[in-house]
């Protein structure tokens, strides 16, 4: 993919300007309990404090603010495992337009209820991203509505990348940024933003052990479709990375690591006990990569916590499980 198909610093800055005063500028919070492991310091970027409880609001708003009024009037459709759909539904409500969210048959009650709470009509289709996108395209062809893609779009990538610009501005001497990777919207945007600001920063992508789509793409030289995926982090279980997202990560990602479910549960418990932050499995996977020893940071390190949309019934067994022991001493 050519350089013209990658987001530019100007794209990212325009997205940031559009989101100013609308999106939450989430803080960097120091993780004092890990100072012995990373003497240069660890900070988390808690996107569970973002509107709709996850980073997805950034991309959804950046996409929809660039739509024409006529296009908005025909409505929007969002294929989503949960967080993207909630974000699109929220932004659609802001603009006063109709929204349909296509979710998997396995969607959690919290994520479905979130989309419906913001006024969306929920349609269930299959269990994979590919099935949801196909259903969304079918509905759009019949209704004239616009599909808001979950990740494989430059407007979405630029919107998510505003998170990276905030990291670069708030911690100018950052040495390592750890970001989760699913379809690639967040990871590609953050990687581009951080590298365009500070080219020497290490960007490490973290994927579930049961959904190694970026690793498979890097080995093949381009996106490939996994036969299946599995694991706790439902937001990261897509079977194929986006084409545009891969192009960004091929240029800007330094390393990919995989994390298993046990480490994720430990990280969720740590965040709740020590930081008073509720993270869903997809949000805690980055901290798990650090605390499980899979990442050796260089300099001050920022861990992106992508979201916290998990209902109590789902959270309780994860944090109460005997394997969720303390990560660091008090």
GROMACS .gro file of C-alpha atoms in nm:
model
  330
    1UNK     CA    1   0.000   0.000   0.000
    2UNK     CA    2   0.138   0.341  -0.096
    3UNK     CA    3   0.219   0.624   0.143
    4UNK     CA    4  -0.087   0.805   0.007
    5UNK     CA    5  -0.299   0.533   0.171
    6UNK     CA    6  -0.157   0.600   0.518
    7UNK     CA    7  -0.284   0.864   0.756
    8UNK     CA    8  -0.068   1.173   0.777
    9UNK     CA    9   0.017   1.391   1.072
   10UNK     CA   10  -0.220   1.649   0.922
   11UNK     CA   11  -0.501   1.391   0.921
   12UNK     CA   12  -0.437   1.311   1.284
   13UNK     CA   13  -0.421   1.675   1.388
   14UNK     CA   14  -0.745   1.749   1.202
   15UNK     CA   15  -0.914   1.461   1.383
   16UNK     CA   16  -0.783   1.591   1.716
   17UNK     CA   17  -0.915   1.940   1.640
   18UNK     CA   18  -1.256   1.796   1.554
   19UNK     CA   19  -1.268   1.598   1.879
   20UNK     CA   20  -1.148   1.882   2.102
   21UNK     CA   21  -1.404   1.955   2.370
   22UNK     CA   22  -1.612   1.655   2.262
   23UNK     CA   23  -1.402   1.347   2.337
   24UNK     CA   24  -1.255   1.301   2.683
   25UNK     CA   25  -0.882   1.372   2.688
   26UNK     CA   26  -0.800   1.076   2.909
   27UNK     CA   27  -0.507   1.125   3.148
   28UNK     CA   28  -0.187   0.933   3.190
   29UNK     CA   29  -0.193   0.767   3.533
   30UNK     CA   30   0.133   0.654   3.693
   31UNK     CA   31   0.147   0.290   3.802
   32UNK     CA   32   0.362   0.326   4.112
   33UNK     CA   33   0.334  -0.045   4.198
   34UNK     CA   34   0.546  -0.135   3.894
   35UNK     CA   35   0.836   0.103   3.958
   36UNK     CA   36   1.060  -0.186   4.066
   37UNK     CA   37   1.003  -0.361   3.734
   38UNK     CA   38   1.029  -0.051   3.515
   39UNK     CA   39   1.244   0.211   3.690
   40UNK     CA   40   1.177   0.466   3.414
   41UNK     CA   41   0.807   0.452   3.501
   42UNK     CA   42   0.483   0.304   3.370
   43UNK     CA   43   0.169   0.502   3.291
   44UNK     CA   44  -0.171   0.377   3.180
   45UNK     CA   45  -0.396   0.557   2.933
   46UNK     CA   46  -0.744   0.468   3.070
   47UNK     CA   47  -0.988   0.479   2.779
   48UNK     CA   48  -1.256   0.323   2.997
   49UNK     CA   49  -1.302   0.688   3.103
   50UNK     CA   50  -1.383   0.782   2.743
   51UNK     CA   51  -1.740   0.842   2.627
   52UNK     CA   52  -1.920   0.507   2.589
   53UNK     CA   53  -1.648   0.343   2.799
   54UNK     CA   54  -1.392   0.275   2.525
   55UNK     CA   55  -1.163   0.441   2.269
   56UNK     CA   56  -1.410   0.372   1.986
   57UNK     CA   57  -1.588   0.705   2.033
   58UNK     CA   58  -1.287   0.882   1.881
   59UNK     CA   59  -1.304   0.706   1.545
   60UNK     CA   60  -1.683   0.698   1.525
   61UNK     CA   61  -1.708   1.072   1.578
   62UNK     CA   62  -1.427   1.151   1.336
   63UNK     CA   63  -1.601   0.944   1.066
   64UNK     CA   64  -1.950   1.080   1.119
   65UNK     CA   65  -1.849   1.445   1.151
   66UNK     CA   66  -1.716   1.421   0.794
   67UNK     CA   67  -2.039   1.279   0.653
   68UNK     CA   68  -2.273   1.512   0.465
   69UNK     CA   69  -2.606   1.604   0.620
   70UNK     CA   70  -2.781   1.415   0.340
   71UNK     CA   71  -2.583   1.099   0.414
   72UNK     CA   72  -2.652   1.127   0.786
   73UNK     CA   73  -3.025   1.162   0.713
   74UNK     CA   74  -3.023   0.815   0.556
   75UNK     CA   75  -2.889   0.667   0.879
   76UNK     CA   76  -2.584   0.464   0.972
   77UNK     CA   77  -2.507   0.097   1.027
   78UNK     CA   78  -2.222  -0.033   1.243
   79UNK     CA   79  -2.092  -0.391   1.236
   80UNK     CA   80  -1.948  -0.444   1.583
   81UNK     CA   81  -1.856  -0.691   1.855
   82UNK     CA   82  -1.976  -0.427   2.100
   83UNK     CA   83  -1.773  -0.113   2.166
   84UNK     CA   84  -1.775   0.024   1.811
   85UNK     CA   85  -2.151  -0.021   1.795
   86UNK     CA   86  -2.203   0.165   2.121
   87UNK     CA   87  -1.983   0.449   2.000
   88UNK     CA   88  -2.161   0.481   1.664
   89UNK     CA   89  -2.498   0.468   1.839
   90UNK     CA   90  -2.390   0.746   2.076
   91UNK     CA   91  -2.261   0.969   1.795
   92UNK     CA   92  -2.573   0.899   1.587
   93UNK     CA   93  -2.782   1.018   1.881
   94UNK     CA   94  -2.571   1.335   1.897
   95UNK     CA   95  -2.652   1.403   1.531
   96UNK     CA   96  -3.012   1.286   1.558
   97UNK     CA   97  -2.984   1.010   1.299
   98UNK     CA   98  -3.108   0.650   1.290
   99UNK     CA   99  -2.857   0.379   1.379
  100UNK     CA  100  -2.853   0.002   1.337
  101UNK     CA  101  -2.580  -0.205   1.501
  102UNK     CA  102  -2.499  -0.554   1.374
  103UNK     CA  103  -2.363  -0.758   1.664
  104UNK     CA  104  -2.255  -1.122   1.705
  105UNK     CA  105  -2.496  -1.375   1.846
  106UNK     CA  106  -2.247  -1.409   2.134
  107UNK     CA  107  -2.246  -1.038   2.226
  108UNK     CA  108  -2.235  -0.968   2.599
  109UNK     CA  109  -2.547  -0.831   2.764
  110UNK     CA  110  -2.363  -0.513   2.866
  111UNK     CA  111  -2.252  -0.427   2.513
  112UNK     CA  112  -2.591  -0.497   2.356
  113UNK     CA  113  -2.769  -0.299   2.626
  114UNK     CA  114  -2.523  -0.015   2.575
  115UNK     CA  115  -2.604   0.017   2.205
  116UNK     CA  116  -2.977  -0.004   2.273
  117UNK     CA  117  -2.951   0.251   2.552
  118UNK     CA  118  -2.811   0.501   2.303
  119UNK     CA  119  -3.107   0.440   2.071
  120UNK     CA  120  -2.971   0.184   1.824
  121UNK     CA  121  -3.161  -0.104   1.672
  122UNK     CA  122  -2.957  -0.422   1.726
  123UNK     CA  123  -2.943  -0.698   1.465
  124UNK     CA  124  -2.757  -1.022   1.546
  125UNK     CA  125  -2.552  -1.196   1.277
  126UNK     CA  126  -2.301  -1.481   1.314
  127UNK     CA  127  -1.999  -1.474   1.539
  128UNK     CA  128  -1.721  -1.329   1.320
  129UNK     CA  129  -1.638  -0.979   1.200
  130UNK     CA  130  -1.667  -1.099   0.841
  131UNK     CA  131  -2.026  -1.215   0.900
  132UNK     CA  132  -2.121  -0.887   1.068
  133UNK     CA  133  -1.974  -0.676   0.789
  134UNK     CA  134  -2.156  -0.883   0.526
  135UNK     CA  135  -2.487  -0.834   0.709
  136UNK     CA  136  -2.423  -0.461   0.750
  137UNK     CA  137  -2.350  -0.428   0.378
  138UNK     CA  138  -2.672  -0.615   0.298
  139UNK     CA  139  -2.877  -0.385   0.520
  140UNK     CA  140  -2.708  -0.076   0.378
  141UNK     CA  141  -2.779  -0.182   0.019
  142UNK     CA  142  -3.147  -0.218   0.105
  143UNK     CA  143  -3.184   0.105   0.305
  144UNK     CA  144  -2.930   0.351   0.166
  145UNK     CA  145  -2.769   0.391   0.508
  146UNK     CA  146  -2.394   0.439   0.544
  147UNK     CA  147  -2.182   0.163   0.695
  148UNK     CA  148  -1.944   0.300   0.958
  149UNK     CA  149  -1.654   0.052   0.942
  150UNK     CA  150  -1.503  -0.067   1.270
  151UNK     CA  151  -1.137  -0.026   1.170
  152UNK     CA  152  -1.040  -0.051   0.801
  153UNK     CA  153  -1.092   0.316   0.713
  154UNK     CA  154  -0.859   0.616   0.721
  155UNK     CA  155  -1.112   0.834   0.907
  156UNK     CA  156  -1.149   0.570   1.176
  157UNK     CA  157  -0.771   0.521   1.199
  158UNK     CA  158  -0.711   0.896   1.231
  159UNK     CA  159  -0.976   0.928   1.501
  160UNK     CA  160  -0.832   0.646   1.708
  161UNK     CA  161  -0.484   0.787   1.648
  162UNK     CA  162  -0.570   1.102   1.843
  163UNK     CA  163  -0.502   0.890   2.150
  164UNK     CA  164  -0.143   0.856   2.031
  165UNK     CA  165  -0.107   1.230   1.983
  166UNK     CA  166  -0.216   1.279   2.344
  167UNK     CA  167   0.045   1.032   2.466
  168UNK     CA  168   0.319   1.207   2.268
  169UNK     CA  169   0.215   1.547   2.405
  170UNK     CA  170   0.166   1.442   2.767
  171UNK     CA  171   0.485   1.231   2.796
  172UNK     CA  172   0.738   1.373   2.547
  173UNK     CA  173   1.015   1.138   2.661
  174UNK     CA  174   0.803   0.823   2.618
  175UNK     CA  175   1.016   0.527   2.519
  176UNK     CA  176   0.764   0.243   2.473
  177UNK     CA  177   0.393   0.237   2.391
  178UNK     CA  178   0.197  -0.087   2.434
  179UNK     CA  179  -0.134  -0.108   2.245
  180UNK     CA  180  -0.387  -0.388   2.184
  181UNK     CA  181  -0.456  -0.513   1.832
  182UNK     CA  182  -0.780  -0.660   1.704
  183UNK     CA  183  -0.892  -0.542   1.362
  184UNK     CA  184  -0.621  -0.280   1.385
  185UNK     CA  185  -0.802   0.052   1.410
  186UNK     CA  186  -0.657   0.157   1.745
  187UNK     CA  187  -0.314   0.003   1.702
  188UNK     CA  188  -0.259   0.145   1.353
  189UNK     CA  189  -0.373   0.493   1.452
  190UNK     CA  190  -0.173   0.505   1.774
  191UNK     CA  191   0.137   0.360   1.609
  192UNK     CA  192   0.123   0.616   1.328
  193UNK     CA  193   0.063   0.909   1.563
  194UNK     CA  194   0.341   0.813   1.805
  195UNK     CA  195   0.595   0.740   1.532
  196UNK     CA  196   0.514   1.056   1.337
  197UNK     CA  197   0.573   1.259   1.653
  198UNK     CA  198   0.862   1.057   1.799
  199UNK     CA  199   1.013   0.815   1.543
  200UNK     CA  200   1.236   0.641   1.799
  201UNK     CA  201   0.957   0.530   2.032
  202UNK     CA  202   0.901   0.151   2.039
  203UNK     CA  203   0.542   0.053   1.957
  204UNK     CA  204   0.447  -0.296   2.074
  205UNK     CA  205   0.118  -0.455   1.969
  206UNK     CA  206  -0.051  -0.716   2.188
  207UNK     CA  207  -0.291  -0.978   2.058
  208UNK     CA  208  -0.468  -1.273   2.224
  209UNK     CA  209  -0.288  -1.606   2.208
  210UNK     CA  210  -0.600  -1.746   2.044
  211UNK     CA  211  -0.628  -1.475   1.776
  212UNK     CA  212  -0.284  -1.416   1.624
  213UNK     CA  213  -0.404  -1.229   1.318
  214UNK     CA  214  -0.129  -0.965   1.310
  215UNK     CA  215   0.143  -1.225   1.362
  216UNK     CA  216  -0.005  -1.432   1.080
  217UNK     CA  217  -0.021  -1.129   0.853
  218UNK     CA  218   0.341  -1.037   0.924
  219UNK     CA  219   0.452  -1.391   0.847
  220UNK     CA  220   0.256  -1.394   0.519
  221UNK     CA  221   0.342  -1.040   0.411
  222UNK     CA  222  -0.022  -0.930   0.422
  223UNK     CA  223  -0.360  -0.992   0.589
  224UNK     CA  224  -0.475  -1.353   0.611
  225UNK     CA  225  -0.795  -1.500   0.752
  226UNK     CA  226  -0.757  -1.722   1.057
  227UNK     CA  227  -0.969  -2.038   1.056
  228UNK     CA  228  -1.098  -1.948   1.404
  229UNK     CA  229  -1.020  -1.744   1.714
  230UNK     CA  230  -1.081  -1.783   2.086
  231UNK     CA  231  -1.012  -1.619   2.420
  232UNK     CA  232  -1.147  -1.382   2.685
  233UNK     CA  233  -1.091  -1.051   2.500
  234UNK     CA  234  -1.400  -1.057   2.277
  235UNK     CA  235  -1.315  -0.720   2.123
  236UNK     CA  236  -0.990  -0.860   1.981
  237UNK     CA  237  -1.113  -1.190   1.838
  238UNK     CA  238  -1.166  -1.090   1.474
  239UNK     CA  239  -1.013  -1.344   1.234
  240UNK     CA  240  -0.849  -1.096   0.995
  241UNK     CA  241  -0.667  -0.766   1.034
  242UNK     CA  242  -0.778  -0.476   0.816
  243UNK     CA  243  -0.589  -0.409   0.494
  244UNK     CA  244  -0.523  -0.041   0.569
  245UNK     CA  245  -0.449  -0.124   0.929
  246UNK     CA  246  -0.188  -0.380   0.830
  247UNK     CA  247  -0.021  -0.124   0.603
  248UNK     CA  248   0.021   0.112   0.899
  249UNK     CA  249   0.141  -0.159   1.134
  250UNK     CA  250   0.384  -0.295   0.877
  251UNK     CA  251   0.545   0.049   0.878
  252UNK     CA  252   0.507   0.157   1.240
  253UNK     CA  253   0.478  -0.149   1.469
  254UNK     CA  254   0.807  -0.271   1.615
  255UNK     CA  255   0.697  -0.594   1.781
  256UNK     CA  256   0.395  -0.820   1.834
  257UNK     CA  257   0.340  -1.035   2.143
  258UNK     CA  258   0.064  -1.276   2.242
  259UNK     CA  259  -0.102  -1.302   2.583
  260UNK     CA  260  -0.304  -1.587   2.732
  261UNK     CA  261  -0.625  -1.560   2.929
  262UNK     CA  262  -0.468  -1.626   3.268
  263UNK     CA  263  -0.240  -1.323   3.243
  264UNK     CA  264  -0.533  -1.108   3.135
  265UNK     CA  265  -0.734  -1.208   3.442
  266UNK     CA  266  -0.440  -1.118   3.665
  267UNK     CA  267  -0.409  -0.778   3.499
  268UNK     CA  268  -0.780  -0.708   3.541
  269UNK     CA  269  -0.755  -0.787   3.911
  270UNK     CA  270  -0.444  -0.571   3.946
  271UNK     CA  271  -0.614  -0.273   3.779
  272UNK     CA  272  -0.914  -0.304   4.007
  273UNK     CA  273  -0.714  -0.359   4.327
  274UNK     CA  274  -0.431  -0.113   4.269
  275UNK     CA  275  -0.562   0.148   4.025
  276UNK     CA  276  -0.937   0.137   4.097
  277UNK     CA  277  -0.998   0.093   3.725
  278UNK     CA  278  -1.241  -0.157   3.573
  279UNK     CA  279  -1.100  -0.294   3.248
  280UNK     CA  280  -1.263  -0.544   3.016
  281UNK     CA  281  -1.033  -0.827   2.899
  282UNK     CA  282  -0.957  -0.646   2.571
  283UNK     CA  283  -0.855  -0.342   2.773
  284UNK     CA  284  -0.634  -0.524   3.024
  285UNK     CA  285  -0.440  -0.732   2.770
  286UNK     CA  286  -0.169  -0.467   2.730
  287UNK     CA  287  -0.088  -0.449   3.099
  288UNK     CA  288  -0.087  -0.829   3.103
  289UNK     CA  289   0.184  -0.829   2.837
  290UNK     CA  290   0.400  -0.609   3.058
  291UNK     CA  291   0.337  -0.780   3.391
  292UNK     CA  292   0.374  -1.129   3.241
  293UNK     CA  293   0.724  -1.039   3.124
  294UNK     CA  294   0.647  -1.051   2.750
  295UNK     CA  295   0.756  -0.690   2.698
  296UNK     CA  296   1.090  -0.545   2.805
  297UNK     CA  297   1.028  -0.169   2.808
  298UNK     CA  298   1.272   0.091   2.685
  299UNK     CA  299   1.239   0.411   2.886
  300UNK     CA  300   0.914   0.556   3.018
  301UNK     CA  301   0.630   0.325   2.914
  302UNK     CA  302   0.264   0.391   2.833
  303UNK     CA  303   0.011   0.107   2.844
  304UNK     CA  304  -0.311   0.175   2.652
  305UNK     CA  305  -0.617   0.041   2.833
  306UNK     CA  306  -0.868   0.037   2.550
  307UNK     CA  307  -1.196   0.006   2.742
  308UNK     CA  308  -1.399  -0.110   3.038
  309UNK     CA  309  -1.733  -0.233   2.908
  310UNK     CA  310  -1.796  -0.545   3.111
  311UNK     CA  311  -2.105  -0.620   3.316
  312UNK     CA  312  -2.081  -0.721   3.681
  313UNK     CA  313  -2.193  -1.076   3.609
  314UNK     CA  314  -1.904  -1.115   3.367
  315UNK     CA  315  -1.647  -0.936   3.580
  316UNK     CA  316  -1.707  -1.114   3.910
  317UNK     CA  317  -1.591  -1.466   3.811
  318UNK     CA  318  -1.281  -1.324   3.642
  319UNK     CA  319  -1.160  -1.127   3.941
  320UNK     CA  320  -1.265  -1.395   4.191
  321UNK     CA  321  -1.085  -1.678   4.013
  322UNK     CA  322  -0.803  -1.825   4.228
  323UNK     CA  323  -0.546  -1.766   3.948
  324UNK     CA  324  -0.587  -1.390   3.979
  325UNK     CA  325  -0.310  -1.337   4.230
  326UNK     CA  326  -0.136  -1.009   4.301
  327UNK     CA  327   0.112  -0.892   4.038
  328UNK     CA  328   0.330  -0.678   4.257
  329UNK     CA  329   0.382  -0.658   4.633
  330UNK     CA  330   0.214  -0.381   4.828
   0.00000   0.00000   0.00000
